[in-house]
């Protein structure tokens, strides 16, 4: 039986020497991250650690903890009731990764190469200075010589001038190159410094003082909440054609920067936030409702027990049904059947229990009726999980929804989003096209889903795939109070819509002090698809905001008129290749000395 230990927790931002360098008798053990409950913002991590303790007081350190935690959330449970944890100190340890990153190696190689170039340039500058010194010395010696003709002296001076100019140009080039190389090395060293910071990890540690009544090895279960993790929902909306339901793929984008790489970790995603409330609870009314229960899978030993001495029809577990009434000899092996195929015992034992969807045990005539004499010792029938959704258990609780993923995941501590597929649902939908040509000439396909509350959707971004083609993104907003969820599935250019002003039926007249404008528009819609479509077209006419402005609707081609909002709505069915024309006309009267944007 595990014992929950309430301890005093202290947090030190800077690691003390006692924590950084365990003294004599202070053990250091690594913890293993087993599972994580990831909230929309924050996560609760669960570690295990094995520690050997002596009788009496013990000081030890547990490593591999997140470097950012809510210290008040630390909980430690022991598998031994006698162990008493007296205090816990949380601190950080700065570690350098043994293997440098490719970026760091590349930068260091670049520095080495540029430094070699710099050495060559500096060697060239030194040689240049030495040559210049020799040239100057020879010039001085030549100047002291007597008996030199003017022609020889002129020739000698020309040589010194030419050679000196050549050396000066060379030195200028070398000096400029030297400055550039020094600058490049400085820049590379700055980049190396940044890369080394990335190559350094900050690991969290727990320094624990505990009393053990006897020497022995203990398993400690450590849990805590960290704010540096979370997940966001996203969706894939797939519609093969408008005669089929919407396929909704629900995914989670999980990210974490806790300082601990999550390796082979079981994930539970929760739609709520972590509960750090320390206020005493206040009782609320108990509303009883059904919830989805996670099935517990049987181990091989459980199944063997199921075959021994059970009566016909007895249900051992929710996933196991036993039929028959005789016991088995321990030396007699049953027949193993996986997904309808007979397998060996060795193959059966290799099945990961997390991959089992259901198990059924047959005995006696029930077994031989299906598999003949081979099944005289009974049959173990296993059905394996088929898709990813079989590995995700959805629990709809009173205040939140959790998704328990029965597959281990790796999530590195780099803050990057990692997509986790959760479930897929098909939702019956009615489809219609919508167009408002006064604003946009395109027709948009809408999927209308009734009773959408049972889909347990969360606000998030959705990718739209229509007839096998990605058409864009939309937002799912389940916060709407409407009974129907309307999903925009993208544009369809095969539904052609035009809106044209009819100049012959539009006019401007002056009536005394008034000016009357008559505006007439014709909307043409055509269905170029191969099937019938439902189309809704909306347009509008102006609403006067001044008593001197009068608006009269003259023609609307049978549209539904919303006088309060001045909307016109046409609902129609268009056959393949069919074209329809809609006409709307209205007049506006206002003082002729005024201007209206019509």
XYZ file of C-alpha atoms in Angstrom:
598
model
C 0.000 0.000 0.000
C 1.359 3.396 -0.963
C 1.579 6.108 1.610
C 1.085 9.753 0.722
C 3.600 11.852 2.585
C 2.944 15.517 3.275
C 6.246 17.328 3.570
C 7.625 20.801 4.020
C 8.911 22.074 0.682
C 11.523 24.782 0.259
C 12.573 26.363 -3.028
C 16.017 27.824 -3.688
C 16.438 29.750 -6.987
C 20.187 29.260 -6.844
C 21.474 25.800 -6.071
C 23.178 25.599 -2.702
C 26.497 23.830 -2.368
C 24.877 21.083 -0.318
C 22.464 20.365 -3.138
C 24.945 20.812 -5.956
C 27.584 18.544 -4.426
C 26.150 15.681 -2.416
C 28.322 15.019 0.597
C 29.328 11.694 2.077
C 26.341 9.447 2.589
C 24.052 11.536 0.369
C 22.739 9.317 -2.405
C 21.755 10.696 -5.794
C 19.189 8.770 -7.810
C 17.541 9.471 -11.133
C 13.793 9.545 -11.484
C 11.840 8.129 -14.406
C 8.943 10.115 -15.829
C 6.047 7.680 -16.222
C 2.994 9.757 -17.084
C 1.735 13.290 -17.508
C -1.671 14.889 -17.199
C -1.462 17.780 -19.653
C -3.916 20.615 -19.138
C -4.695 23.375 -21.600
C -2.053 25.333 -19.690
C 0.203 23.425 -17.327
C 0.815 19.758 -16.607
C 1.021 17.362 -13.690
C 4.025 15.042 -13.979
C 4.412 11.659 -12.281
C 7.900 10.204 -11.638
C 9.157 7.075 -9.906
C 12.541 6.616 -8.215
C 14.194 3.641 -6.490
C 16.373 4.476 -3.502
C 18.309 2.280 -1.049
C 18.232 3.695 2.482
C 19.881 2.792 5.753
C 18.126 2.596 9.097
C 17.681 6.078 10.571
C 17.946 9.496 8.960
C 18.895 9.689 5.277
C 19.731 12.596 2.974
C 19.385 11.949 -0.736
C 18.724 13.734 -4.023
C 16.224 12.832 -6.737
C 17.288 14.091 -10.174
C 15.397 14.381 -13.454
C 12.743 16.769 -12.144
C 11.365 19.691 -14.149
C 13.298 22.912 -13.684
C 10.083 24.935 -13.282
C 7.488 23.613 -10.855
C 4.843 24.797 -8.436
C 6.674 23.851 -5.240
C 3.473 23.705 -3.204
C 2.184 20.974 -5.512
C 4.976 18.471 -4.750
C 3.606 15.164 -3.464
C 5.663 12.106 -2.510
C 4.190 8.645 -2.012
C 6.125 5.647 -0.688
C 5.448 1.943 -1.079
C 6.411 1.484 2.578
C 4.329 2.843 5.422
C 7.358 3.120 7.676
C 9.212 5.713 5.577
C 8.794 9.279 6.838
C 9.854 12.162 4.595
C 10.709 15.113 6.822
C 11.571 17.820 4.287
C 12.065 18.480 0.595
C 14.145 21.224 -0.999
C 13.715 22.054 -4.685
C 16.701 23.396 -6.595
C 18.268 23.551 -10.029
C 21.411 22.049 -11.464
C 23.059 23.393 -14.603
C 24.342 20.579 -16.769
C 26.257 20.612 -20.050
C 25.186 18.029 -22.589
C 27.868 15.468 -23.328
C 27.285 15.627 -27.078
C 27.577 19.083 -28.617
C 24.822 20.059 -31.001
C 25.552 20.077 -34.773
C 25.241 23.863 -34.717
C 27.847 24.173 -31.953
C 30.251 21.813 -33.715
C 29.865 23.755 -36.962
C 30.577 27.074 -35.247
C 33.683 25.746 -33.504
C 34.959 24.283 -36.785
C 34.383 27.660 -38.437
C 36.358 29.463 -35.724
C 39.251 27.035 -36.139
C 39.294 27.577 -39.906
C 39.109 31.388 -39.650
C 41.854 31.452 -36.986
C 44.160 29.568 -39.378
C 43.429 32.153 -42.073
C 44.171 34.899 -39.549
C 47.533 33.330 -38.675
C 48.502 33.311 -42.368
C 47.487 36.948 -42.782
C 49.356 38.035 -39.659
C 52.411 36.099 -40.866
C 52.170 37.956 -44.173
C 52.015 41.304 -42.346
C 55.144 40.410 -40.341
C 57.011 39.413 -43.515
C 55.907 42.628 -45.175
C 57.262 44.703 -42.287
C 60.583 42.848 -42.404
C 60.914 43.436 -46.158
C 60.118 47.097 -45.657
C 62.832 47.308 -42.998
C 65.392 45.636 -45.287
C 64.441 47.968 -48.123
C 64.840 51.050 -45.915
C 68.203 49.834 -44.638
C 69.514 49.213 -48.168
C 68.297 52.646 -49.221
C 70.311 54.241 -46.404
C 73.426 52.272 -47.304
C 73.070 53.217 -50.961
C 72.789 56.878 -49.987
C 76.192 56.842 -48.262
C 78.027 55.411 -51.250
C 80.118 57.744 -53.380
C 80.965 57.527 -57.027
C 77.432 56.595 -58.054
C 76.331 58.146 -61.292
C 73.134 60.131 -61.581
C 71.609 57.501 -63.864
C 72.373 54.713 -61.420
C 71.038 56.756 -58.510
C 67.841 57.540 -60.417
C 67.380 53.886 -61.279
C 67.970 52.893 -57.671
C 65.465 55.459 -56.356
C 62.831 54.310 -58.854
C 63.286 50.736 -57.627
C 62.955 51.721 -53.960
C 59.884 53.827 -54.738
C 58.208 51.028 -56.723
C 59.044 48.325 -54.193
C 58.015 50.475 -51.243
C 54.673 51.281 -52.888
C 54.102 47.591 -53.605
C 54.814 46.633 -49.994
C 52.567 49.381 -48.634
C 49.629 48.265 -50.834
C 50.180 44.687 -49.786
C 50.231 45.673 -46.117
C 47.013 47.687 -46.483
C 45.273 44.681 -48.049
C 46.594 42.336 -45.380
C 45.644 44.725 -42.569
C 42.115 45.093 -43.957
C 41.799 41.312 -44.255
C 43.118 40.921 -40.716
C 40.455 43.291 -39.367
C 37.695 41.399 -41.182
C 38.927 38.049 -39.882
C 39.139 39.359 -36.310
C 35.572 40.664 -36.640
C 34.404 37.317 -38.047
C 36.024 35.438 -35.163
C 34.380 37.765 -32.655
C 30.989 37.192 -34.277
C 31.486 33.422 -34.336
C 32.530 33.381 -30.682
C 29.340 35.257 -29.779
C 27.355 32.638 -31.672
C 29.275 29.876 -29.890
C 28.402 31.469 -26.567
C 24.706 31.448 -27.470
C 24.920 27.875 -28.772
C 26.647 26.745 -25.570
C 23.785 28.214 -23.582
C 21.423 26.084 -25.656
C 23.709 23.101 -25.089
C 23.331 23.561 -21.351
C 20.284 22.138 -19.625
C 18.804 23.269 -16.357
C 17.661 20.226 -14.423
C 15.487 20.282 -11.354
C 16.388 18.301 -8.235
C 14.741 17.416 -4.955
C 16.950 17.222 -1.863
C 15.078 15.002 0.582
C 15.505 14.210 4.255
C 13.755 11.005 5.299
C 13.645 8.623 8.248
C 13.708 4.912 7.505
C 12.840 2.456 10.321
C 14.992 -0.193 8.656
C 17.478 -0.590 5.843
C 15.950 -1.396 2.486
C 15.085 -0.298 -1.038
C 12.058 1.922 -1.508
C 10.028 3.060 -4.481
C 9.061 6.715 -4.334
C 6.313 8.204 -6.481
C 6.821 11.925 -7.033
C 4.222 14.220 -8.575
C 4.037 17.972 -9.074
C 2.557 20.636 -11.338
C 4.610 22.586 -13.861
C 3.301 25.591 -15.798
C 5.545 25.053 -18.829
C 3.420 22.603 -20.800
C 0.032 22.586 -22.452
C -2.001 21.616 -25.473
C -4.308 23.183 -28.029
C -7.056 21.436 -29.978
C -7.106 21.286 -33.757
C -9.292 19.503 -36.274
C -9.322 17.992 -39.728
C -12.716 18.333 -41.407
C -13.060 15.946 -44.346
C -15.991 15.879 -46.731
C -15.785 13.420 -49.629
C -18.892 14.844 -51.266
C -22.105 16.575 -50.232
C -23.942 13.257 -50.021
C -21.763 11.958 -47.186
C -21.326 12.948 -43.526
C -18.539 15.144 -42.191
C -15.524 13.247 -40.879
C -14.080 15.159 -37.914
C -10.532 14.280 -36.891
C -9.746 15.633 -33.418
C -6.066 16.300 -32.702
C -4.050 17.877 -29.925
C -0.955 20.022 -30.360
C 1.136 19.216 -27.277
C 4.202 21.240 -26.312
C 6.430 21.426 -23.258
C 9.566 23.213 -22.094
C 9.854 21.716 -18.620
C 13.566 20.916 -18.901
C 12.795 17.174 -18.962
C 12.423 15.197 -22.183
C 9.264 13.107 -22.050
C 10.223 9.640 -23.296
C 7.746 6.765 -23.522
C 5.333 8.720 -21.363
C 1.651 7.944 -21.014
C -0.336 11.093 -21.754
C -3.667 12.183 -20.373
C -5.035 15.368 -21.929
C -7.514 17.354 -19.848
C -9.683 20.232 -21.007
C -9.564 21.888 -17.572
C -6.835 23.793 -15.740
C -4.717 22.334 -12.894
C -6.339 22.775 -9.503
C -4.035 24.716 -7.173
C -6.833 26.097 -5.007
C -5.990 25.880 -1.305
C -9.379 27.137 -0.145
C -11.517 24.737 1.889
C -14.112 23.063 -0.350
C -17.732 24.103 -0.427
C -20.236 21.347 -1.061
C -22.434 21.590 -4.137
C -25.436 19.560 -5.172
C -24.493 16.107 -6.438
C -25.699 15.653 -10.004
C -25.491 11.973 -10.878
C -24.761 11.049 -14.491
C -23.255 8.244 -16.541
C -19.584 8.324 -17.397
C -17.395 6.332 -19.756
C -15.419 3.694 -17.854
C -11.950 2.602 -18.930
C -11.759 -1.124 -19.373
C -9.066 -2.936 -17.370
C -7.195 -5.462 -19.489
C -6.247 -8.872 -18.139
C -2.713 -10.174 -17.869
C -1.832 -13.634 -19.140
C -2.019 -14.982 -15.569
C -5.524 -13.517 -15.227
C -6.574 -15.333 -18.371
C -5.111 -18.618 -17.144
C -7.094 -18.240 -13.938
C -10.188 -17.590 -16.007
C -9.877 -21.026 -17.565
C -9.852 -22.836 -14.209
C -12.974 -23.878 -12.335
C -15.400 -21.242 -13.591
C -19.067 -21.855 -14.244
C -20.766 -21.393 -17.574
C -21.499 -17.832 -18.540
C -19.649 -16.255 -15.579
C -18.153 -12.850 -16.388
C -14.677 -12.551 -14.880
C -14.002 -9.013 -16.069
C -15.760 -6.589 -18.315
C -13.677 -7.714 -21.291
C -13.723 -11.466 -20.546
C -16.610 -13.887 -20.919
C -16.093 -17.517 -19.853
C -18.285 -20.266 -21.228
C -18.087 -23.829 -19.871
C -17.937 -25.613 -16.521
C -14.850 -27.846 -16.269
C -11.399 -27.133 -14.914
C -8.170 -27.593 -16.830
C -5.011 -29.470 -16.062
C -2.110 -27.047 -15.582
C -0.130 -28.999 -18.198
C -2.813 -28.567 -20.836
C -2.543 -25.494 -23.046
C -5.582 -23.766 -24.535
C -5.868 -22.729 -28.164
C -4.836 -19.130 -28.804
C -6.782 -17.161 -31.420
C -5.900 -13.555 -32.281
C -8.184 -11.644 -34.646
C -9.584 -14.952 -35.893
C -6.183 -16.542 -36.597
C -4.644 -19.345 -34.516
C -1.249 -18.401 -33.051
C 1.344 -20.130 -30.893
C 1.725 -19.565 -27.170
C 5.007 -17.747 -27.826
C 3.319 -15.388 -30.279
C 0.482 -14.828 -27.832
C 2.885 -13.966 -25.001
C 4.532 -11.326 -27.183
C 1.321 -9.303 -27.483
C 1.479 -5.969 -25.714
C -1.441 -5.919 -23.291
C -2.112 -2.299 -24.234
C -2.880 -3.498 -27.767
C -5.715 -5.804 -26.630
C -9.220 -4.548 -27.274
C -11.134 -7.505 -25.844
C -10.611 -11.071 -24.605
C -13.098 -13.931 -24.585
C -12.462 -17.368 -23.074
C -14.354 -20.404 -24.431
C -14.528 -23.829 -22.769
C -16.040 -27.256 -23.421
C -18.559 -27.555 -26.225
C -18.504 -23.835 -26.855
C -14.833 -24.136 -27.797
C -14.967 -27.408 -29.758
C -18.021 -26.262 -31.686
C -15.916 -23.520 -33.237
C -12.461 -25.097 -33.460
C -12.986 -28.862 -33.150
C -10.721 -31.183 -31.190
C -7.908 -28.637 -31.133
C -9.948 -26.672 -28.613
C -10.541 -29.410 -26.013
C -8.454 -27.408 -23.524
C -10.346 -24.216 -24.160
C -9.871 -21.220 -26.415
C -8.561 -17.754 -25.637
C -9.935 -15.378 -28.268
C -8.255 -11.971 -28.458
C -9.318 -9.006 -30.552
C -6.615 -6.391 -31.049
C -7.155 -2.695 -31.290
C -7.407 -1.611 -34.899
C -6.877 2.139 -35.048
C -5.468 4.909 -32.936
C -8.909 5.740 -31.580
C -9.002 2.352 -29.836
C -6.048 3.535 -27.746
C -7.777 6.705 -26.560
C -10.327 6.540 -23.740
C -12.573 9.589 -23.510
C -13.911 10.327 -20.038
C -16.637 12.942 -19.914
C -16.571 14.196 -16.342
C -18.748 16.829 -14.732
C -16.314 19.706 -15.191
C -14.002 18.558 -17.952
C -13.197 15.936 -20.543
C -10.034 13.838 -20.386
C -8.377 11.817 -23.135
C -6.325 8.892 -21.809
C -3.880 7.753 -24.472
C -2.842 4.137 -24.069
C 0.295 4.566 -26.178
C 3.663 5.917 -24.983
C 4.696 9.245 -26.492
C 7.958 11.153 -26.787
C 7.673 14.920 -26.344
C 11.039 16.746 -26.283
C 11.499 19.785 -24.076
C 11.897 22.250 -26.943
C 8.587 24.091 -26.798
C 7.612 22.889 -30.276
C 4.107 21.592 -30.897
C 3.740 17.865 -31.446
C 0.520 16.606 -32.972
C -1.294 13.790 -31.161
C -4.296 12.217 -32.869
C -7.148 11.691 -30.405
C -10.299 10.531 -32.128
C -12.390 10.610 -35.256
C -16.112 11.100 -35.526
C -18.547 11.112 -38.398
C -21.390 13.549 -38.057
C -24.514 13.531 -40.231
C -24.737 16.888 -41.923
C -26.874 18.802 -44.326
C -25.033 20.833 -46.900
C -25.918 24.054 -48.576
C -24.108 26.717 -50.494
C -24.173 30.283 -49.301
C -23.393 33.450 -51.226
C -23.552 37.161 -50.504
C -22.500 38.587 -53.895
C -22.743 42.173 -52.669
C -19.604 41.348 -50.619
C -18.032 38.298 -52.269
C -18.664 36.715 -55.658
C -17.750 33.219 -54.416
C -20.137 30.556 -53.134
C -19.212 28.910 -49.838
C -20.154 25.384 -48.870
C -21.611 25.135 -45.369
C -21.946 21.922 -43.391
C -24.765 22.104 -40.873
C -24.490 19.626 -37.977
C -27.453 19.189 -35.657
C -27.079 17.886 -32.081
C -23.403 18.799 -32.166
C -23.095 18.905 -28.362
C -22.462 15.141 -28.268
C -19.252 15.638 -30.289
C -17.479 17.236 -27.283
C -15.797 19.882 -29.420
C -13.488 22.584 -28.091
C -12.802 25.935 -29.730
C -9.947 25.532 -32.172
C -8.604 25.842 -35.687
C -9.677 23.334 -38.319
C -8.153 22.250 -41.624
C -10.736 21.762 -44.369
C -10.323 18.928 -46.878
C -13.131 18.870 -49.441
C -13.270 16.144 -52.102
C -9.663 15.217 -51.326
C -8.281 18.745 -51.696
C -7.103 21.051 -48.933
C -9.143 24.226 -49.274
C -8.172 26.287 -46.218
C -8.796 26.799 -42.521
C -11.775 27.727 -40.414
C -12.544 28.109 -36.724
C -14.802 25.811 -34.726
C -16.771 27.736 -32.126
C -18.788 25.363 -29.918
C -19.595 28.281 -27.626
C -22.485 29.186 -29.886
C -25.950 28.814 -28.368
C -27.402 27.637 -31.677
C -28.755 24.092 -31.947
C -26.924 23.734 -35.251
C -23.193 24.030 -35.749
C -22.389 25.668 -39.081
C -18.992 24.804 -40.517
C -17.569 26.742 -43.445
C -16.038 24.125 -45.727
C -14.551 26.514 -48.264
C -15.250 28.030 -51.655
C -16.549 26.103 -54.639
C -15.819 27.819 -57.945
C -18.149 25.448 -59.768
C -21.052 27.417 -58.363
C -20.840 30.642 -60.380
C -22.459 33.841 -59.124
C -22.491 37.324 -60.649
C -24.138 40.543 -59.482
C -24.629 43.258 -62.089
C -26.185 46.709 -61.928
C -28.828 47.132 -64.645
C -28.185 50.617 -65.957
C -31.303 50.673 -68.137
C -33.468 50.115 -65.061
C -31.528 52.462 -62.808
C -32.200 56.184 -62.878
C -31.905 59.550 -61.132
C -34.869 61.953 -60.988
C -35.429 65.339 -59.386
C -38.804 65.946 -57.781
C -38.936 69.474 -56.434
C -36.461 69.701 -53.571
C -35.998 65.933 -53.574
C -33.731 63.652 -55.516
C -34.807 60.053 -56.231
C -32.368 57.348 -57.226
C -33.622 53.994 -58.449
C -31.116 51.117 -58.350
C -31.711 47.722 -59.943
C -29.399 44.708 -59.681
C -29.542 41.293 -61.299
C -27.941 38.268 -59.636
C -27.166 35.283 -61.859
C -26.410 31.876 -60.320
C -25.319 28.749 -62.181
C -24.614 25.217 -60.962
C -21.698 23.660 -62.864
C -21.596 20.620 -60.577
C -22.857 17.148 -61.494
C -25.415 16.980 -58.698
C -28.242 19.066 -57.313
C -27.274 21.705 -54.778
C -29.088 23.736 -52.158
C -28.155 27.406 -52.441
C -28.917 30.364 -50.223
C -28.266 33.838 -51.608
C -28.399 36.964 -49.483
C -28.400 40.620 -50.446
C -29.438 43.846 -48.791
C -30.906 47.267 -49.341
C -30.075 50.383 -47.305
C -31.585 51.326 -43.951
C -32.229 55.098 -43.619
C -30.690 56.727 -40.564
C -32.231 60.164 -41.192
C -35.904 61.087 -41.451
C -35.162 62.987 -44.687
C -34.118 59.732 -46.343
C -36.851 57.439 -47.697
C -36.132 53.915 -48.973
C -38.675 51.792 -50.842
C -38.162 48.195 -51.948
C -39.595 47.892 -55.474
C -38.708 44.354 -56.621
C -37.215 41.316 -54.878
C -37.979 38.201 -57.023
C -39.805 36.320 -54.280
C -37.082 36.693 -51.645
C -37.793 36.465 -47.927
C -37.590 40.044 -46.664
C -36.184 40.874 -43.244
C -37.433 44.453 -42.924
C -35.737 45.022 -39.590
C -32.271 44.333 -40.995
C -33.156 45.022 -44.667
C -31.909 41.592 -45.771
C -33.178 39.661 -48.794
C -32.817 35.869 -48.716
C -33.386 33.446 -51.584
C -33.367 29.675 -50.948
C -33.347 27.446 -54.000
C -32.421 24.078 -55.443
C -30.286 24.136 -58.573
C -30.048 21.135 -60.853
C -26.793 20.332 -62.681
C -26.161 23.009 -65.313
C -29.178 25.065 -64.233
C -29.075 28.882 -64.239
C -31.377 31.245 -62.353
C -31.654 35.018 -62.350
C -32.721 37.076 -59.341
C -33.599 40.744 -59.484
C -33.797 43.351 -56.766
C -34.704 47.022 -57.096
C -35.143 49.851 -54.614
C -35.515 53.625 -54.651
C -33.998 56.227 -52.344
C -35.407 59.757 -51.876
C -33.404 62.459 -50.160
C -32.771 66.240 -50.381
C -31.132 67.081 -53.673
C -28.475 69.201 -51.977
C -27.240 66.162 -50.069
C -24.914 63.377 -51.178
C -25.424 59.683 -50.411
C -22.905 56.886 -51.170
C -25.210 54.785 -53.346
